[in-house]
PDB file of C-alpha atoms in Angstrom:
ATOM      1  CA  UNK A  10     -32.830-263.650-104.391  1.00  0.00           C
ATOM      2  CA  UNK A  11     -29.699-262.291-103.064  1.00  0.00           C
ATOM      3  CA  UNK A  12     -28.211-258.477-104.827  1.00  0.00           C
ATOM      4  CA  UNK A  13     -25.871-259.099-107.227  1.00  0.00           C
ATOM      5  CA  UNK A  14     -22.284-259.316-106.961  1.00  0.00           C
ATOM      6  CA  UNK A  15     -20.695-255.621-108.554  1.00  0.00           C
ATOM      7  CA  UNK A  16     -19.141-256.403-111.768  1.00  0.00           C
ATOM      8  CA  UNK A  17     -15.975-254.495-110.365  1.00  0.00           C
ATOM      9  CA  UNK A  18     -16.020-257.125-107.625  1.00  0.00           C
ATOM     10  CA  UNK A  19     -15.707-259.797-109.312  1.00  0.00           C
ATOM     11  CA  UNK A  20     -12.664-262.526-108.871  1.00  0.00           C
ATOM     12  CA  UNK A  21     -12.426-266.257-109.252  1.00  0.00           C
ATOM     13  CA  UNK A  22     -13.110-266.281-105.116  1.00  0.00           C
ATOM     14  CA  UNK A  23     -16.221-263.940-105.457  1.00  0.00           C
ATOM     15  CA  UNK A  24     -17.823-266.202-108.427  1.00  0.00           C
ATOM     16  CA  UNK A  25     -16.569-269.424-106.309  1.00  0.00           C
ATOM     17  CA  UNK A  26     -18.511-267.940-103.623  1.00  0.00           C
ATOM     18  CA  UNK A  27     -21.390-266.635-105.110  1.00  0.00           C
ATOM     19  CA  UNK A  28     -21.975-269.659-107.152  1.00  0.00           C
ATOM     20  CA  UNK A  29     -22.244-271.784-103.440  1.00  0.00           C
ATOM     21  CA  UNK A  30     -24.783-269.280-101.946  1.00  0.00           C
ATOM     22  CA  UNK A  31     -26.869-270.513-105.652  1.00  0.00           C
ATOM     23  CA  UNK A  32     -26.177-274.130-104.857  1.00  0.00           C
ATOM     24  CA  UNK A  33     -27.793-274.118-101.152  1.00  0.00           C
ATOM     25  CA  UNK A  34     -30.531-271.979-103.337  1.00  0.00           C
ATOM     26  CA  UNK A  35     -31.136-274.284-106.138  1.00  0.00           C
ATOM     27  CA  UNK A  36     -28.903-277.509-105.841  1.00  0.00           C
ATOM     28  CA  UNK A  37     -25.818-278.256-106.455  1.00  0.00           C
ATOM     29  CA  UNK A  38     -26.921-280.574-109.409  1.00  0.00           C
ATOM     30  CA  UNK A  39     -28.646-277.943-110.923  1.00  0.00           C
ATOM     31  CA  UNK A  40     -26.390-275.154-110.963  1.00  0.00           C
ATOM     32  CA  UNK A  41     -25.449-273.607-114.241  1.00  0.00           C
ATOM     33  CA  UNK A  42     -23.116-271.036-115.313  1.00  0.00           C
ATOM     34  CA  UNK A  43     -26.085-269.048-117.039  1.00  0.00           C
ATOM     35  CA  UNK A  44     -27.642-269.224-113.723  1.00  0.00           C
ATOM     36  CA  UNK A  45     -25.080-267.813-111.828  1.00  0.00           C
ATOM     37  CA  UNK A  46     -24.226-265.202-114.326  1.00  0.00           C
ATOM     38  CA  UNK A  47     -27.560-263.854-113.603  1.00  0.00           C
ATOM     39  CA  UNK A  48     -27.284-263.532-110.092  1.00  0.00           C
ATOM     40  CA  UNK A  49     -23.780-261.701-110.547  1.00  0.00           C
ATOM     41  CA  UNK A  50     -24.917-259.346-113.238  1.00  0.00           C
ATOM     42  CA  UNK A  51     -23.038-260.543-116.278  1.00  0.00           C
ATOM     43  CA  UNK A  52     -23.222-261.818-119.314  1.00  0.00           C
ATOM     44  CA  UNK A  53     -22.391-265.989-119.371  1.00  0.00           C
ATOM     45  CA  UNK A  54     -19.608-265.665-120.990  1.00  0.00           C
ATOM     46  CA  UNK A  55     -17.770-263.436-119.053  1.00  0.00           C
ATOM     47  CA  UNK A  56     -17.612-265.520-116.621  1.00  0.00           C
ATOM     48  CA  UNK A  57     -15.196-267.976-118.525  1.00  0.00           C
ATOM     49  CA  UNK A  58     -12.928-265.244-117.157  1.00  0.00           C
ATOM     50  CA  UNK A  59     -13.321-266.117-113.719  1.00  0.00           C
ATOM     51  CA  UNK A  60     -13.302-269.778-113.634  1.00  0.00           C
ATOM     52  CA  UNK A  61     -12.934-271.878-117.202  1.00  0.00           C
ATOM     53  CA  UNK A  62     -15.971-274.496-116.701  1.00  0.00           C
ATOM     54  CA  UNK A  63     -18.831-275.385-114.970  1.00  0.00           C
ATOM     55  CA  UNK A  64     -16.735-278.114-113.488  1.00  0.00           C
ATOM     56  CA  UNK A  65     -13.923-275.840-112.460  1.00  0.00           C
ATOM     57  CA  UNK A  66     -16.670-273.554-110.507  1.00  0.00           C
ATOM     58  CA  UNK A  67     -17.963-277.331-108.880  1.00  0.00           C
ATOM     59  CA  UNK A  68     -14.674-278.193-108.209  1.00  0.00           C
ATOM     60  CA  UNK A  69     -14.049-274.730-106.788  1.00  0.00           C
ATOM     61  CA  UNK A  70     -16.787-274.975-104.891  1.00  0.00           C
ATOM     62  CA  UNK A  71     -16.523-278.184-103.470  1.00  0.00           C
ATOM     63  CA  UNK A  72     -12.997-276.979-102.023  1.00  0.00           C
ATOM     64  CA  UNK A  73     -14.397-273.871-100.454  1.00  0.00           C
ATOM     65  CA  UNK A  74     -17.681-276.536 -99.083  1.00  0.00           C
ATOM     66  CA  UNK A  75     -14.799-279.322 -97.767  1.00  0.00           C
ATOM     67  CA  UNK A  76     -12.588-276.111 -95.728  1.00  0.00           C
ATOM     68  CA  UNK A  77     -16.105-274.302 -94.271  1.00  0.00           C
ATOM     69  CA  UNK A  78     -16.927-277.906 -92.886  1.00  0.00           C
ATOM     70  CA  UNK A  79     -13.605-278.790 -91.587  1.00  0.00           C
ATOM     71  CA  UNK A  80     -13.415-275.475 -89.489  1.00  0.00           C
ATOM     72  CA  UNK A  81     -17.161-276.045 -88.465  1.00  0.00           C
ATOM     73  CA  UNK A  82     -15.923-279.279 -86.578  1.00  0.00           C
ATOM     74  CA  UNK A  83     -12.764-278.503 -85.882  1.00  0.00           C
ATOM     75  CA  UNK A  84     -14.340-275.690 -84.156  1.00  0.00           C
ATOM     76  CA  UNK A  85     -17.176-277.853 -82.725  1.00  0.00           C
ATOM     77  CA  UNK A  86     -14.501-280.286 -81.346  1.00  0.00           C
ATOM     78  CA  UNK A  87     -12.414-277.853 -79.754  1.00  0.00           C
ATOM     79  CA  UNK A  88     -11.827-278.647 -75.924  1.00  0.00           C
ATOM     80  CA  UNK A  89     -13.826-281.762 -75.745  1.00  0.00           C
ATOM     81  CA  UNK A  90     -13.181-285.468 -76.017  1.00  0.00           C
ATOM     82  CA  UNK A  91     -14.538-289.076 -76.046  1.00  0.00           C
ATOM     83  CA  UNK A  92     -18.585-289.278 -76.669  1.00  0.00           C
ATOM     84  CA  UNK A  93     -18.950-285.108 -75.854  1.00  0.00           C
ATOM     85  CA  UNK A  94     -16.419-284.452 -79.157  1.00  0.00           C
ATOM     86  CA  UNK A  95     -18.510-286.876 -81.027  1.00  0.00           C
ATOM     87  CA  UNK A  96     -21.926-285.499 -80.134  1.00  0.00           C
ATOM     88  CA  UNK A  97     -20.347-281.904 -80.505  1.00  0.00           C
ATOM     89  CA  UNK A  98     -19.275-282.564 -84.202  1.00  0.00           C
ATOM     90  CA  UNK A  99     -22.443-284.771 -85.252  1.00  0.00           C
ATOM     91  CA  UNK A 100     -24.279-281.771 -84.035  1.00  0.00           C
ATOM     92  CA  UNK A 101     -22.125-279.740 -86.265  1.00  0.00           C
ATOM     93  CA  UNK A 102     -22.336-281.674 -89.246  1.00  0.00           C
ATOM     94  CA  UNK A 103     -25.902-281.836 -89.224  1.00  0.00           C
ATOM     95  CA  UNK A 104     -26.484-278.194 -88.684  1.00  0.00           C
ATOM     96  CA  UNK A 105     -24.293-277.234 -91.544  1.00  0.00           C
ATOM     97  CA  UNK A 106     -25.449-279.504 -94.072  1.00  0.00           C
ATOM     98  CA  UNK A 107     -28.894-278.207 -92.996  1.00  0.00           C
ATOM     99  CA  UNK A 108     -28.058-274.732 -93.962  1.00  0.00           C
ATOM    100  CA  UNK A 109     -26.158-275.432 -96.863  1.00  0.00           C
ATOM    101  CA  UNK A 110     -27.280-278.126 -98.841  1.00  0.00           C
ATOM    102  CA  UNK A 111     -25.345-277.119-102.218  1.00  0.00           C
ATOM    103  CA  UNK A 112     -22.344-276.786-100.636  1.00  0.00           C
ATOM    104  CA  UNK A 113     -22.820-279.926 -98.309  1.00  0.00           C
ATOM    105  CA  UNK A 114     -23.269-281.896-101.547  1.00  0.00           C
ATOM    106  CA  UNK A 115     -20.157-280.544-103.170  1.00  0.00           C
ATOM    107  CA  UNK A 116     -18.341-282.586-100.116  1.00  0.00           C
ATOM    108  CA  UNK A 117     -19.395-285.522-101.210  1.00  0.00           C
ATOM    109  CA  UNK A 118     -17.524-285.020-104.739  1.00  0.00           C
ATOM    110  CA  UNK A 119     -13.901-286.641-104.837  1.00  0.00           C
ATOM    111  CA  UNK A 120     -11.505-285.340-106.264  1.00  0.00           C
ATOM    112  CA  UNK A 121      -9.322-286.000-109.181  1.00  0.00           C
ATOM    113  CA  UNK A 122      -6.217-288.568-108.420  1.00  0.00           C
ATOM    114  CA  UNK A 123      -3.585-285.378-109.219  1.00  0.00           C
ATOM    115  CA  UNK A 124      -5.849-282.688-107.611  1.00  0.00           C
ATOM    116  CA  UNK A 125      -3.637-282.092-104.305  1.00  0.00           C
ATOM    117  CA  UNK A 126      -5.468-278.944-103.116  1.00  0.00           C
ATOM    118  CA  UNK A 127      -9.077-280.844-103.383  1.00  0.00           C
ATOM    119  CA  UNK A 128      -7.772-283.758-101.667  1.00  0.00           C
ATOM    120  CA  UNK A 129      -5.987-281.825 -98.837  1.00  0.00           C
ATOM    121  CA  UNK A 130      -9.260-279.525 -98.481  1.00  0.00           C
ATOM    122  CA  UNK A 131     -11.285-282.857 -97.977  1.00  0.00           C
ATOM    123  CA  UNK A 132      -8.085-284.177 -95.756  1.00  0.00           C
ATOM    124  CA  UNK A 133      -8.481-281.558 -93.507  1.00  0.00           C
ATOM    125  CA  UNK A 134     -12.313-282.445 -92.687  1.00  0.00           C
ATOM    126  CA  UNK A 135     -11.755-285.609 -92.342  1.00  0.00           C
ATOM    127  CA  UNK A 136      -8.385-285.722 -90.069  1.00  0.00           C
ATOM    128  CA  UNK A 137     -11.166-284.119 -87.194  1.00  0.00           C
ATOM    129  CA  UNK A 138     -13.039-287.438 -87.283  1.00  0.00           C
ATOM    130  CA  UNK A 139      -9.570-289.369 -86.875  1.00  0.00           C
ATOM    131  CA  UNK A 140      -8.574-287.029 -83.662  1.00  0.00           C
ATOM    132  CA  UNK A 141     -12.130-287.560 -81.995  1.00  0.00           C
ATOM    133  CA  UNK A 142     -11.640-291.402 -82.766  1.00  0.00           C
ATOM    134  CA  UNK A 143      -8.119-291.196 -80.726  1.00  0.00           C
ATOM    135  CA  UNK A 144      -9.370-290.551 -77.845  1.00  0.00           C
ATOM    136  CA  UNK A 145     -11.427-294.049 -78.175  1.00  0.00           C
ATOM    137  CA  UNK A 146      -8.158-295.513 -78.106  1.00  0.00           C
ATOM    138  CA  UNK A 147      -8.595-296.700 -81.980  1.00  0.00           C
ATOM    139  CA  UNK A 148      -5.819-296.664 -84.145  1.00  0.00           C
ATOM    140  CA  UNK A 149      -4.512-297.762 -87.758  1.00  0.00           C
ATOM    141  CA  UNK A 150      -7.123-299.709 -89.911  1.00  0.00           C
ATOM    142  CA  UNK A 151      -9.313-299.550 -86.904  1.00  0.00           C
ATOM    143  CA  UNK A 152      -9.665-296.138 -86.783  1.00  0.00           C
ATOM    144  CA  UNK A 153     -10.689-295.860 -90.170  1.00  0.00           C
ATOM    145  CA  UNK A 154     -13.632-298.115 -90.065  1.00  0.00           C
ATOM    146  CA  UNK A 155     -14.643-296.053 -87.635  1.00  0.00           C
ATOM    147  CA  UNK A 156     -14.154-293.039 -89.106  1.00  0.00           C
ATOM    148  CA  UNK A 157     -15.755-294.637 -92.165  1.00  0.00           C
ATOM    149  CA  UNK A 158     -18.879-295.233 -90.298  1.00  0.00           C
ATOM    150  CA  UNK A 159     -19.159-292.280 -88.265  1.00  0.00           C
ATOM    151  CA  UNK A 160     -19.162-290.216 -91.163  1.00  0.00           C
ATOM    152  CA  UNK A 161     -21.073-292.659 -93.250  1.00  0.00           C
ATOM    153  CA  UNK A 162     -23.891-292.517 -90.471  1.00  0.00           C
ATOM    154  CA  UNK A 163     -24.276-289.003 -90.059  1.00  0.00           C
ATOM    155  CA  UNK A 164     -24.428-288.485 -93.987  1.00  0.00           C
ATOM    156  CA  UNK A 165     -26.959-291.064 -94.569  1.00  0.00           C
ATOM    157  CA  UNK A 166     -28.846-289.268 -92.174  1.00  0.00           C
ATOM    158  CA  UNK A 167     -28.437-285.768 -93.184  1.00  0.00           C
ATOM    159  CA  UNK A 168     -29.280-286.400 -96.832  1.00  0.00           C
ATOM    160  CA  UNK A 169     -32.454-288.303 -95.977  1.00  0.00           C
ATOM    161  CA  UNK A 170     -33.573-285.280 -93.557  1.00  0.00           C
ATOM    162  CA  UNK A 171     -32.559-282.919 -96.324  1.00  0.00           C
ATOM    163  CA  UNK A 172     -34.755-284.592 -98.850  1.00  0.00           C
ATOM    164  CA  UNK A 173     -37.747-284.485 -96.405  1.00  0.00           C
ATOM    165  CA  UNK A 174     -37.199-288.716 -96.680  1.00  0.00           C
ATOM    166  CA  UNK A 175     -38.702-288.585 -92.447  1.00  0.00           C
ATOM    167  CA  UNK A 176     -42.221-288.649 -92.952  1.00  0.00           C
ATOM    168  CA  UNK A 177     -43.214-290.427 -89.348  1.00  0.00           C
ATOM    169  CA  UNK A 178     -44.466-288.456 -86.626  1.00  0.00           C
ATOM    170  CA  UNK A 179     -41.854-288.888 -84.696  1.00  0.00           C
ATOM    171  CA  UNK A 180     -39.134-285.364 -83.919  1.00  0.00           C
ATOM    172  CA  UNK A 181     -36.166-286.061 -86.011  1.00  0.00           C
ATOM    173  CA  UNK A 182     -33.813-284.498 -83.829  1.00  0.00           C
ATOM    174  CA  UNK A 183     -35.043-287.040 -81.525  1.00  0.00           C
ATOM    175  CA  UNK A 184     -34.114-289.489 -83.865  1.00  0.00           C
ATOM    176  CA  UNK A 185     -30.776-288.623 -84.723  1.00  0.00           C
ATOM    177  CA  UNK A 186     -30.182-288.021 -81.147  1.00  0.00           C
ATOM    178  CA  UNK A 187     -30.663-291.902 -80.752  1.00  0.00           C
ATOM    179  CA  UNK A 188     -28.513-292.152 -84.040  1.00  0.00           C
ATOM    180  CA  UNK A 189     -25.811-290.810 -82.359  1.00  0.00           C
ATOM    181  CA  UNK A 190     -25.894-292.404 -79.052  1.00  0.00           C
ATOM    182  CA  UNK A 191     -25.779-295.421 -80.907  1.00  0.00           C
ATOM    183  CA  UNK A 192     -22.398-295.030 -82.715  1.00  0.00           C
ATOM    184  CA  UNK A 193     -20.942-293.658 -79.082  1.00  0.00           C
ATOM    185  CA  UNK A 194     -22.042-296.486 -77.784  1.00  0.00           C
ATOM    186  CA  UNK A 195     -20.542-298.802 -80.987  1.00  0.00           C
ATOM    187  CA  UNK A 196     -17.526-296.629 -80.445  1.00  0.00           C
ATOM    188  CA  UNK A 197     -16.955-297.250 -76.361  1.00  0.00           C
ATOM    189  CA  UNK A 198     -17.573-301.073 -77.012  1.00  0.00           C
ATOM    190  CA  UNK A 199     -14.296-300.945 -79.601  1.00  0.00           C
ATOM    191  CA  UNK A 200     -12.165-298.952 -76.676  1.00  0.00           C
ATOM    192  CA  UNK A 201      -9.681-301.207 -76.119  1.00  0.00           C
ATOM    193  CA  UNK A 202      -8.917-302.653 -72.515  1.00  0.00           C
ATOM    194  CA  UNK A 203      -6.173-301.311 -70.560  1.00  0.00           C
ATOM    195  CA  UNK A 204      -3.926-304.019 -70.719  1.00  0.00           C
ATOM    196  CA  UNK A 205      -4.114-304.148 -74.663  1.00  0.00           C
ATOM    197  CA  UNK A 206      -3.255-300.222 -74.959  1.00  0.00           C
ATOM    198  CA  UNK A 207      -0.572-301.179 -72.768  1.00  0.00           C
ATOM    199  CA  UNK A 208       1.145-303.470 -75.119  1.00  0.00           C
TER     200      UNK A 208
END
């Protein structure tokens, strides 16, 4: 159990924060407010102060989960292209989600049709998938079935490994190591042919 967040230190951003480090801890389904009141030191219902409801500290959360995952692959892809940017940010993802479970499932939430700062957050994350698919030569409404299955893939993976679904005896990273050199492969087979790029 982490120490407790001062009481003097508290902010929206500090309870936002503090109630992700209790998602990875207990689940991002089964975070409450009375649970994270305890592990800040206060009473529940001074934390209406902070953030209004249970949804508003998901939602908060969420953003804070969709910006920490954009800047892990952004940072991931940096300098590298083609099937090395896609290996670098699968390697990424899967790390991440590893070590942060609540907050990896707070990605998965959309957000609300008129919630612009939610939907750029998740933007943001997702616009490194598009730039690693560029340099596959896939554009427009290809791009985004790739993009779609790329990150599709590497979910389906993560949350099985997360819930300890792998019960072979067989190394997982082994496993998603063939995972991923099948979608680079997928990927280099859509690459279109010099003369079409051309056009």
């Amino acid at each position: 159990m982490r120490t407790p967040v001062p009481r003097a230190g508290l902010s929206r951003a500090a309870v936002v924060a503090a109630g992700a480090e209790l998602a990875d801890e207990v689940g991002f389904a089964d975070l409450t407010m009375g649970l994270l009141a305890a592990r800040v030191g206060v009473k529940t219902p001074s934390l209406y102060k902070h953030v209004v409801s249970l949804d508003a500290l998901r939602r908060g959360i969420g953003i804070q989960a969709k910006q920490e995952l954009g800047n892990v692959l952004a940072r991931a892809a940096v300098g590298r292209s083609g099937a090395d940017a896609v290996r670098a940010i699968a390697d990424a993802h899967r790390s991440w989600a590893l070590e942060h479970p609540g907050r990896y499932a707070a990605t998965v939430r959309a957000p609300a049709a008129d919630d612009e700062e939610d939907r750029r957050a998740g933007d943001e994350a997702l616009q490194v998938f598009f730039d690693v698919l560029a340099g596959f030569g896939l554009r427009d409404a290809r791009a985004v079935d790739a993009a779609r299955t790329l990150r599709s893939a590497l979910h389906g993976f993560v949350s099985l490994e997360g819930a300890g679904g792998f019960g072979l005896p067989r190394d997982v990273t082994g496993s998603y190591r063939f995972l991923v050199d099948s979608l680079v492969a997928g990927l280099q087979a859509e690459r279109p042919a010099p003369e079409s790029r051309s056009r």
